[in-house]
Coordinates of C-alpha atoms and ligand atoms in Angstrom, one line a residue:
M28 CA 13.3 3.8 -0.4
D29 CA 15.8 1.1 -0.7
H30 CA 15.5 -2.0 1.5
R31 CA 17.9 -4.8 1.2
E32 CA 16.3 -8.1 0.3
D33 CA 18.4 -9.9 3.0
G34 CA 17.8 -9.2 6.7
P35 CA 15.1 -7.4 8.5
V36 CA 13.6 -4.1 7.3
S37 CA 13.8 -1.0 9.5
D38 CA 10.5 0.0 11.1
P39 CA 8.3 -2.8 10.0
I40 CA 4.6 -2.2 10.1
I41 CA 3.8 -5.8 9.1
R42 CA 5.6 -8.8 10.4
I43 CA 4.5 -12.2 9.1
E44 CA 6.0 -15.3 10.6
G45 CA 5.5 -18.8 9.3
L46 CA 1.9 -18.0 8.1
T47 CA 0.1 -21.0 6.6
K48 CA -3.5 -21.3 5.3
R49 CA -4.9 -24.5 3.9
F50 CA -8.2 -25.1 2.0
G51 CA -8.7 -28.8 2.2
A52 CA -5.8 -30.4 0.4
V53 CA -4.6 -27.1 -1.0
T54 CA -2.0 -25.1 0.9
A55 CA -2.8 -21.6 -0.4
V56 CA -0.2 -19.9 1.8
D57 CA 2.7 -22.0 2.8
S58 CA 5.0 -20.9 5.7
V59 CA 5.4 -17.3 4.6
D60 CA 7.8 -15.0 6.4
L61 CA 7.7 -11.4 5.4
E62 CA 8.3 -7.9 6.7
I63 CA 6.9 -4.8 5.2
A64 CA 8.2 -1.4 6.3
R65 CA 6.1 1.6 7.1
G66 CA 5.5 3.8 4.1
E67 CA 6.2 1.2 1.5
L68 CA 4.1 0.5 -1.6
F69 CA 4.6 -3.3 -1.4
A70 CA 3.4 -5.6 -4.2
L71 CA 2.4 -9.3 -3.8
L72 CA 3.1 -10.6 -7.3
G73 CA 2.4 -14.0 -8.8
G74 CA 0.4 -16.0 -11.3
S75 CA -3.1 -17.3 -10.8
G76 CA -3.5 -19.5 -7.8
C77 CA -0.1 -18.7 -6.2
G78 CA -1.8 -17.5 -3.0
K79 CA -1.4 -13.8 -3.2
T80 CA -5.1 -13.0 -2.6
T81 CA -5.3 -15.4 0.3
L82 CA -2.3 -13.7 1.9
L83 CA -4.0 -10.3 1.5
R84 CA -7.2 -11.7 3.0
L85 CA -5.2 -13.0 6.0
L86 CA -3.8 -9.5 6.5
A87 CA -7.3 -8.1 6.4
G88 CA -8.6 -10.7 8.8
F89 CA -11.1 -12.2 6.3
E90 CA -9.3 -15.5 6.6
T91 CA -7.9 -17.2 9.7
P92 CA -4.4 -18.8 9.4
D93 CA -3.9 -22.5 10.3
S94 CA -0.5 -21.6 11.8
G95 CA 1.9 -18.8 12.1
R96 CA 1.6 -15.3 13.3
L97 CA 0.8 -11.9 11.9
L98 CA 1.8 -8.7 13.7
I99 CA 0.7 -5.2 12.7
D100 CA 2.6 -2.4 14.4
G101 CA 3.9 -5.0 16.9
H102 CA 0.5 -6.2 17.9
D103 CA -0.5 -9.8 17.3
M104 CA -3.6 -9.9 15.1
T105 CA -4.6 -13.5 16.1
G106 CA -8.3 -13.3 16.9
V107 CA -8.7 -9.7 15.9
P108 CA -11.6 -9.2 13.5
P109 CA -11.3 -7.2 10.3
H110 CA -13.0 -4.1 11.6
L111 CA -10.7 -3.8 14.6
R112 CA -7.5 -3.9 12.5
P113 CA -5.8 -0.6 11.5
I114 CA -6.5 -1.7 7.9
N115 CA -8.8 -0.9 5.0
M116 CA -9.2 -2.8 1.9
M117 CA -10.0 -1.7 -1.6
F118 CA -11.7 -4.6 -3.5
Q119 CA -11.1 -5.4 -7.2
S120 CA -14.8 -5.0 -7.9
Y121 CA -14.9 -1.6 -6.0
A122 CA -18.2 -2.7 -4.3
L123 CA -19.8 0.7 -4.6
F124 CA -23.5 1.2 -3.6
P125 CA -25.3 2.0 -6.9
H126 CA -28.1 3.9 -5.1
M127 CA -25.8 6.2 -3.2
T128 CA -24.0 9.3 -4.5
V129 CA -20.2 9.5 -4.6
A130 CA -20.1 11.5 -1.4
E131 CA -22.5 9.0 0.3
N132 CA -20.5 6.1 -0.8
V133 CA -17.3 7.7 0.5
G134 CA -18.9 8.6 3.8
Y135 CA -20.7 5.3 4.4
G136 CA -18.0 3.8 6.7
L137 CA -17.8 6.9 8.8
R138 CA -21.6 7.1 9.2
R139 CA -21.6 3.5 10.3
E140 CA -19.0 4.3 12.9
G141 CA -21.3 7.0 14.2
I142 CA -19.0 9.9 13.4
A143 CA -20.8 13.2 13.6
K144 CA -22.2 14.7 10.4
P145 CA -19.9 17.8 10.2
E146 CA -16.8 15.7 10.6
T147 CA -18.0 13.2 8.1
A148 CA -18.6 16.0 5.6
T149 CA -15.2 17.5 6.1
R150 CA -13.4 14.1 5.8
V151 CA -15.4 13.1 2.7
A152 CA -14.5 16.4 1.0
E153 CA -10.9 15.9 1.9
A154 CA -10.8 12.4 0.5
L155 CA -12.6 13.5 -2.7
E156 CA -10.0 16.3 -3.1
Q157 CA -7.2 13.7 -2.7
V158 CA -8.5 11.7 -5.6
K159 CA -9.5 14.8 -7.6
L160 CA -13.2 14.0 -7.6
S161 CA -14.6 17.1 -5.7
D162 CA -16.8 18.0 -8.7
F163 CA -18.4 14.6 -8.8
A164 CA -19.7 14.3 -5.2
A165 CA -23.4 14.4 -6.2
R166 CA -23.1 11.8 -9.0
R167 CA -24.1 8.1 -8.7
P168 CA -21.5 5.4 -9.7
A169 CA -23.4 4.6 -12.9
Q170 CA -22.7 8.2 -14.1
L171 CA -19.0 7.7 -13.8
S172 CA -16.2 6.3 -15.9
G173 CA -14.4 3.2 -14.8
G174 CA -11.4 5.2 -13.7
Q175 CA -13.6 7.6 -11.7
R176 CA -15.3 4.7 -10.0
Q177 CA -11.9 3.3 -9.1
R178 CA -11.0 6.7 -7.5
V179 CA -14.3 6.6 -5.5
A180 CA -13.4 3.2 -4.1
L181 CA -9.9 4.6 -3.2
A182 CA -11.5 7.7 -1.5
R183 CA -13.8 5.4 0.5
A184 CA -10.8 3.4 1.7
L185 CA -8.7 6.5 2.5
V186 CA -11.4 8.4 4.4
K187 CA -11.1 6.0 7.3
R188 CA -7.4 7.0 7.6
P189 CA -6.1 3.5 7.9
K190 CA -2.4 2.9 8.7
L191 CA -2.4 0.3 6.1
L192 CA -4.3 0.1 2.8
L193 CA -4.7 -3.3 1.1
L194 CA -5.5 -3.1 -2.7
D195 CA -6.6 -6.2 -4.5
E196 CA -5.7 -5.9 -8.2
P197 CA -6.5 -2.1 -8.0
L198 CA -6.1 -1.5 -11.7
A199 CA -7.5 -4.7 -13.2
A200 CA -10.9 -3.3 -14.1
L201 CA -9.4 -0.4 -16.1
D202 CA -8.5 -0.5 -19.8
R203 CA -4.8 -0.5 -20.7
K204 CA -4.3 3.2 -21.4
L205 CA -6.1 4.3 -18.2
R206 CA -4.2 1.7 -16.2
E207 CA -0.9 3.2 -17.1
G208 CA -1.9 6.8 -16.1
T209 CA -3.6 5.5 -12.9
R210 CA -0.4 3.7 -11.9
F211 CA 1.3 7.1 -11.5
E212 CA -1.7 8.6 -9.7
L213 CA -1.6 5.8 -7.1
V214 CA 2.1 6.1 -6.6
R215 CA 1.8 9.9 -6.1
L216 CA -1.1 9.5 -3.7
Q217 CA 0.7 6.9 -1.6
A218 CA 3.8 9.0 -1.4
E219 CA 1.9 12.2 -0.5
L220 CA -0.2 10.5 2.2
G221 CA 2.8 8.5 3.5
L222 CA 0.6 5.5 4.1
T223 CA 1.6 1.9 3.6
F224 CA 0.0 0.2 0.6
V225 CA 0.1 -3.5 0.0
M226 CA -1.1 -4.4 -3.4
V227 CA -1.9 -7.7 -5.0
T228 CA -1.2 -8.0 -8.7
H229 CA -0.6 -10.7 -11.3
D230 CA 0.9 -8.0 -13.7
Q231 CA 4.6 -7.9 -13.4
E232 CA 4.9 -4.6 -15.2
E233 CA 2.5 -3.0 -12.8
A234 CA 4.4 -4.4 -9.8
M235 CA 7.8 -3.4 -11.2
S236 CA 6.8 0.2 -12.1
M237 CA 4.9 0.9 -8.8
A238 CA 6.4 -1.0 -5.9
T239 CA 9.1 0.1 -3.5
R240 CA 9.6 -3.7 -3.0
L241 CA 7.8 -6.8 -4.1
A242 CA 7.4 -10.4 -3.1
V243 CA 7.2 -12.9 -5.9
M244 CA 4.9 -15.8 -4.9
H245 CA 4.7 -19.3 -6.3
A246 CA 2.6 -22.2 -5.1
G247 CA 1.9 -20.5 -1.8
R248 CA 5.4 -19.5 -1.0
V249 CA 7.3 -16.3 -1.3
V250 CA 10.2 -17.1 -3.6
Q251 CA 11.9 -13.8 -3.6
V252 CA 11.6 -10.4 -1.9
G253 CA 13.4 -7.3 -3.1
T254 CA 13.2 -4.0 -4.9
P255 CA 12.1 -4.3 -8.5
H256 CA 15.7 -3.6 -9.6
E257 CA 17.1 -6.4 -7.4
V258 CA 14.5 -8.9 -8.5
Y259 CA 15.0 -8.1 -12.2
E260 CA 18.8 -7.9 -12.1
R261 CA 19.4 -10.7 -9.6
P262 CA 16.6 -13.2 -9.7
V263 CA 17.1 -16.1 -7.3
S264 CA 15.8 -18.8 -9.6
R265 CA 14.9 -19.7 -13.1
F266 CA 11.2 -19.3 -12.1
V267 CA 11.7 -15.7 -11.0
A268 CA 13.9 -14.8 -14.0
D269 CA 11.3 -16.1 -16.3
F270 CA 8.3 -14.6 -14.5
I271 CA 9.8 -11.1 -14.3
G272 CA 10.5 -9.7 -17.7
I273 CA 12.0 -11.6 -20.6
A274 CA 15.0 -13.8 -19.9
N275 CA 17.4 -15.9 -21.9
I276 CA 18.2 -18.8 -19.6
F277 CA 20.9 -21.3 -20.5
E278 CA 23.3 -23.6 -18.9
R279 CA 27.1 -23.1 -19.0
D280 CA 29.8 -24.8 -17.1
G281 CA 27.2 -26.5 -14.9
H282 CA 25.5 -23.2 -13.9
W283 CA 22.2 -21.7 -15.0
T284 CA 22.8 -18.3 -16.5
V285 CA 20.3 -15.5 -17.0
L286 CA 20.8 -12.9 -19.8
R287 CA 18.3 -10.1 -20.4
P288 CA 17.5 -9.3 -24.0
E289 CA 18.6 -5.6 -23.7
K290 CA 22.1 -6.7 -22.6
I291 CA 22.9 -8.3 -26.0
A292 CA 24.3 -6.3 -28.9
L293 CA 23.4 -7.3 -32.4
S294 CA 25.9 -6.8 -35.2
P295 CA 26.6 -8.0 -38.7
Q296 CA 30.3 -8.7 -37.8
R297 CA 31.8 -10.6 -35.0
P298 CA 31.8 -8.2 -32.0
T299 CA 34.8 -7.7 -29.7
T300 CA 33.0 -8.6 -26.5
L301 CA 34.1 -11.6 -24.4
R302 CA 30.9 -13.5 -25.2
T303 CA 29.8 -14.0 -28.8
V304 CA 27.6 -16.3 -30.7
Q305 CA 26.4 -16.4 -34.3
G306 CA 22.8 -16.9 -35.3
K307 CA 20.0 -16.3 -37.7
I308 CA 17.0 -14.0 -37.1
I309 CA 13.9 -16.2 -37.1
D310 CA 11.3 -13.7 -35.9
I311 CA 10.9 -9.9 -35.4
A312 CA 8.2 -8.5 -33.1
Y313 CA 7.9 -4.8 -33.6
E314 CA 6.9 -2.9 -30.5
G315 CA 7.3 0.7 -31.6
D316 CA 10.1 1.8 -29.2
R317 CA 11.9 -1.5 -29.6
S318 CA 11.9 -4.7 -31.6
L319 CA 12.2 -8.1 -30.0
L320 CA 14.2 -10.5 -32.2
R321 CA 14.3 -14.2 -31.9
V322 CA 17.7 -15.4 -33.0
A323 CA 18.4 -19.1 -33.6
T324 CA 21.9 -20.0 -32.5
D325 CA 23.6 -23.3 -32.3
G326 CA 21.5 -25.2 -29.8
T327 CA 19.2 -22.5 -28.5
V328 CA 17.0 -19.5 -29.5
M329 CA 18.0 -16.2 -27.9
I330 CA 15.7 -13.2 -27.5
V331 CA 17.4 -9.9 -28.3
S332 CA 16.0 -6.4 -27.8
A333 CA 17.1 -3.9 -30.5
L334 CA 16.1 -0.5 -31.7
P335 CA 13.6 -0.9 -34.5
D336 CA 15.6 -1.0 -37.7
S337 CA 14.1 -1.9 -41.0
A338 CA 17.5 -3.4 -42.0
H339 CA 16.8 -6.4 -39.7
Q340 CA 15.3 -9.2 -41.8
R341 CA 14.0 -12.6 -41.1
G342 CA 16.6 -15.1 -42.2
Q343 CA 19.5 -12.7 -41.8
S344 CA 22.8 -13.9 -40.2
V345 CA 23.9 -11.9 -37.2
W346 CA 26.3 -11.9 -34.4
L347 CA 25.3 -11.5 -30.8
G348 CA 27.7 -10.1 -28.2
W349 CA 27.7 -9.4 -24.5
T350 CA 30.0 -8.8 -21.7
D351 CA 30.7 -11.2 -18.8
G352 CA 29.0 -8.7 -16.4
A353 CA 25.8 -8.9 -18.3
E354 CA 25.2 -12.4 -17.2
H355 CA 23.6 -13.3 -13.9
I356 CA 24.6 -16.7 -12.6
L357 CA 22.0 -18.5 -10.5
A358 CA 23.1 -20.2 -7.4
P359 CA 23.0 -24.0 -7.8
Ligands
ATP21 P1 -5.8 -15.3 -8.7 O1 -4.9 -14.3 -9.3 O2 -6.3 -16.4 -9.7 O3 -6.9 -14.8 -7.9 P2 -4.3 -15.9 -6.3 O4 -2.8 -16.0 -6.4 O5 -4.9 -14.7 -5.7 O6 -4.9 -16.3 -7.7 P3 -5.6 -17.4 -4.2 O7 -7.0 -16.9 -4.5 O8 -4.9 -16.9 -3.0 O9 -4.7 -17.2 -5.5 O10 -5.8 -19.0 -4.2 C1 -4.7 -19.9 -3.8 C2 -5.2 -21.3 -3.8 O11 -6.1 -21.5 -2.8 C3 -5.9 -21.7 -5.1 O12 -5.5 -23.0 -5.4 C4 -7.3 -21.5 -4.8 O13 -8.1 -22.4 -5.6 C5 -7.4 -21.9 -3.4 N1 -8.5 -21.2 -2.7 C6 -8.5 -19.9 -2.4 N2 -9.6 -19.6 -1.7 C7 -10.3 -20.8 -1.5 C8 -11.5 -21.1 -0.8 N3 -12.2 -20.2 -0.2 N4 -11.8 -22.4 -0.8 C9 -11.0 -23.4 -1.3 N5 -9.9 -23.1 -2.0 C10 -9.5 -21.8 -2.1

């Protein structure tokens, strides 16, 4: 799915207009306008305190905005309580009941709604199948791994068949290795079910690798919306360039210029590219599949990504070269 960052999205399921939420002197969400299309896996991304969780809670109805409007499927949600919104939320803590089995946890919401036992059983079985936990239905949460608990929480959210699933840092409680595998699982499930997912994360790698589009937030505001590719290649500001991935940011001819480390070639001799600069390697961070080198040039330190090569040494003189097209010039 490729939505342009400028202009309205086709078939929006969520429309947010000038939404603002204050807590005393803090404006947690500040005049946010945003549209999310049906079927997207949309990420709200930002550092601690930027307002992403508050925005998610406004969507769910756990917070009431001070001003602005929120429409879901064209319906104004003002005054609509959480349980009457076509939404379900998966909490970061999972909030599973320890005394209930997996199946009872997943079926809890349906039982509370008074749905008949046979239908509840069928839907629970279907949800457990979707998250590949059919064999674990009789276990209790304490008898599961962290990853399995995460999938129970997901099944419990999916079983209600919401139009919209909100996920608050869905992978934060998992260790790094499991988190990477689970990313793919979540993306697969979202695509298979055709639901709209809105996910909050502070992890830019997670947002970049999973989202169809993302909103970068800073100090309560949405500072950029776009596909991961657009946001990485064409950040709108120094803040976004720096927040998403690694960026060399320097001023030239009165413009701030962004140059990503992988767009710079490193060579012992002066390269033939339009842009060249000479420097000295001051640091090498080996990362297995690549090395990140810090190169001191006249006036600035550049970060360069290179294939790991034992020939690179600290203190070595090198040339950096890149094409004009590799640079992204920020609007003044
Ligand atoms: P984190 O990743 O640290 O959870 P966040 O981006 O989700 O951060 P929010 O939880 O939305 O940030 O908080 C935004 C701002 O609003 C912060 O300054 C926070 O302290 C404040 N805030 C959030 N909830 C409340 C509340 N219930 N009462 C007072 N202030 C609040």
